[in-house]
Amino acid sequence: MTALAVETGWSEVFILVWLPLARAEQYYHTLLRRAGWSTYLPAPPVGEQLAAFDDGADDRAMSDTDPELEAAFARFQNQR
């Protein structure tokens, strides 16, 4: 918040009371990016991502259906 106040010239009271949190977060990320900082974790290289698909390492995570969710839904349907 202090960095945002210094960079924008706004008072900390204005930032805390009047500035919507989502907008303050956007300004904060903009300040970090301007300073050369990254505000997200970059994805692994495409080659590694494709290798994970080829290996089938995350078949359950990639599945459209979750067996546990399907079983819970079936139990719910049987209770009706």
Tab-separated table of N, CA, C and O in Angstrom, residues 39-71:
chain	number	residue	atom	x	y	z
A	39	THR	N	4.655	-11.075	-12.046
A	39	THR	CA	3.582	-11.260	-11.068
A	39	THR	C	2.864	-12.585	-11.252
A	39	THR	O	1.793	-12.784	-10.721
A	40	TYR	N	3.459	-13.478	-12.023
A	40	TYR	CA	2.868	-14.801	-12.221
A	40	TYR	C	4.003	-15.802	-12.403
A	40	TYR	O	5.131	-15.435	-12.713
A	41	LEU	N	3.692	-17.071	-12.224
A	41	LEU	CA	4.672	-18.116	-12.457
A	41	LEU	C	4.555	-18.567	-13.910
A	41	LEU	O	3.462	-18.960	-14.337
A	42	PRO	N	5.617	-18.508	-14.660
A	42	PRO	CA	5.531	-18.923	-16.052
A	42	PRO	C	5.290	-20.424	-16.168
A	42	PRO	O	5.676	-21.202	-15.296
A	43	ALA	N	4.633	-20.823	-17.218
A	43	ALA	CA	4.358	-22.234	-17.469
A	43	ALA	C	5.647	-22.942	-17.869
A	43	ALA	O	6.589	-22.309	-18.361
A	44	PRO	N	5.684	-24.260	-17.663
A	44	PRO	CA	6.862	-24.991	-18.128
A	44	PRO	C	6.957	-24.928	-19.654
A	44	PRO	O	5.958	-24.662	-20.327
A	45	PRO	N	8.122	-25.194	-20.207
A	45	PRO	CA	8.268	-25.169	-21.657
A	45	PRO	C	7.286	-26.125	-22.338
A	45	PRO	O	6.890	-27.144	-21.768
A	46	VAL	N	6.913	-25.793	-23.548
A	46	VAL	CA	5.908	-26.576	-24.279
A	46	VAL	C	6.354	-28.023	-24.427
A	46	VAL	O	5.543	-28.950	-24.321
A	47	GLY	N	7.626	-28.241	-24.644
A	47	GLY	CA	8.131	-29.613	-24.791
A	47	GLY	C	7.848	-30.460	-23.559
A	47	GLY	O	7.448	-31.623	-23.666
A	48	GLU	N	8.033	-29.886	-22.375
A	48	GLU	CA	7.745	-30.616	-21.133
A	48	GLU	C	6.249	-30.874	-20.996
A	48	GLU	O	5.843	-31.945	-20.536
A	49	GLN	N	5.428	-29.914	-21.377
A	49	GLN	CA	3.983	-30.113	-21.292
A	49	GLN	C	3.537	-31.234	-22.223
A	49	GLN	O	2.722	-32.085	-21.837
A	50	LEU	N	4.071	-31.249	-23.438
A	50	LEU	CA	3.701	-32.306	-24.385
A	50	LEU	C	4.204	-33.666	-23.925
A	50	LEU	O	3.528	-34.685	-24.114
A	51	ALA	N	5.375	-33.700	-23.308
A	51	ALA	CA	5.896	-34.965	-22.785
A	51	ALA	C	4.986	-35.506	-21.688
A	51	ALA	O	4.765	-36.713	-21.602
A	52	ALA	N	4.438	-34.645	-20.864
A	52	ALA	CA	3.517	-35.091	-19.818
A	52	ALA	C	2.260	-35.689	-20.437
A	52	ALA	O	1.715	-36.678	-19.943
A	53	PHE	N	1.783	-35.106	-21.546
A	53	PHE	CA	0.626	-35.676	-22.237
A	53	PHE	C	0.961	-37.043	-22.800
A	53	PHE	O	0.182	-37.986	-22.709
A	54	ASP	N	2.145	-37.167	-23.418
A	54	ASP	CA	2.533	-38.427	-24.041
A	54	ASP	C	2.722	-39.526	-23.005
A	54	ASP	O	2.415	-40.680	-23.250
A	55	ASP	N	3.260	-39.170	-21.836
A	55	ASP	CA	3.482	-40.156	-20.783
A	55	ASP	C	2.192	-40.587	-20.120
A	55	ASP	O	2.140	-41.630	-19.473
A	56	GLY	N	1.160	-39.780	-20.231
A	56	GLY	CA	-0.100	-40.096	-19.566
A	56	GLY	C	0.003	-39.961	-18.060
A	56	GLY	O	-0.680	-40.637	-17.315
A	57	ALA	N	0.894	-39.094	-17.609
A	57	ALA	CA	1.143	-38.961	-16.172
A	57	ALA	C	-0.077	-38.454	-15.422
A	57	ALA	O	-0.324	-38.849	-14.293
A	58	ASP	N	-0.858	-37.590	-16.051
A	58	ASP	CA	-1.997	-36.990	-15.366
A	58	ASP	C	-3.315	-37.396	-16.018
A	58	ASP	O	-4.175	-36.569	-16.265
A	59	ASP	N	-3.481	-38.673	-16.290
A	59	ASP	CA	-4.711	-39.110	-16.948
A	59	ASP	C	-5.942	-38.783	-16.117
A	59	ASP	O	-6.962	-38.363	-16.633
A	60	ARG	N	-5.854	-38.977	-14.793
A	60	ARG	CA	-7.023	-38.710	-13.954
A	60	ARG	C	-7.332	-37.225	-13.927
A	60	ARG	O	-8.482	-36.808	-13.985
A	61	ALA	N	-6.292	-36.389	-13.875
A	61	ALA	CA	-6.498	-34.947	-13.846
A	61	ALA	C	-7.029	-34.438	-15.179
A	61	ALA	O	-7.768	-33.469	-15.225
A	62	MET	N	-6.696	-35.111	-16.260
A	62	MET	CA	-7.138	-34.679	-17.574
A	62	MET	C	-8.527	-35.225	-17.917
A	62	MET	O	-9.139	-34.807	-18.874
A	63	SER	N	-9.002	-36.180	-17.142
A	63	SER	CA	-10.274	-36.824	-17.446
A	63	SER	C	-11.426	-35.840	-17.296
A	63	SER	O	-11.407	-34.953	-16.454
A	64	ASP	N	-12.431	-36.012	-18.153
A	64	ASP	CA	-13.615	-35.157	-18.068
A	64	ASP	C	-14.489	-35.523	-16.881
A	64	ASP	O	-15.278	-34.716	-16.417
A	65	THR	N	-14.376	-36.746	-16.412
A	65	THR	CA	-15.197	-37.180	-15.285
A	65	THR	C	-14.300	-37.622	-14.144
A	65	THR	O	-13.243	-38.200	-14.349
A	66	ASP	N	-14.744	-37.373	-12.952
A	66	ASP	CA	-14.030	-37.773	-11.750
A	66	ASP	C	-14.780	-38.964	-11.153
A	66	ASP	O	-15.962	-38.841	-10.817
A	67	PRO	N	-14.141	-40.132	-10.998
A	67	PRO	CA	-14.843	-41.307	-10.476
A	67	PRO	C	-15.478	-41.062	-9.105
A	67	PRO	O	-16.580	-41.530	-8.841
A	68	GLU	N	-14.790	-40.325	-8.245
A	68	GLU	CA	-15.358	-40.056	-6.917
A	68	GLU	C	-16.603	-39.183	-7.034
A	68	GLU	O	-17.596	-39.405	-6.336
A	69	LEU	N	-16.565	-38.210	-7.914
A	69	LEU	CA	-17.718	-37.344	-8.121
A	69	LEU	C	-18.879	-38.127	-8.727
A	69	LEU	O	-20.031	-37.958	-8.340
A	70	GLU	N	-18.570	-39.001	-9.669
A	70	GLU	CA	-19.608	-39.834	-10.280
A	70	GLU	C	-20.261	-40.731	-9.229
A	70	GLU	O	-21.484	-40.895	-9.210
A	71	ALA	N	-19.471	-41.329	-8.340
A	71	ALA	CA	-20.014	-42.202	-7.297
A	71	ALA	C	-20.885	-41.409	-6.330
A	71	ALA	O	-21.962	-41.872	-5.927
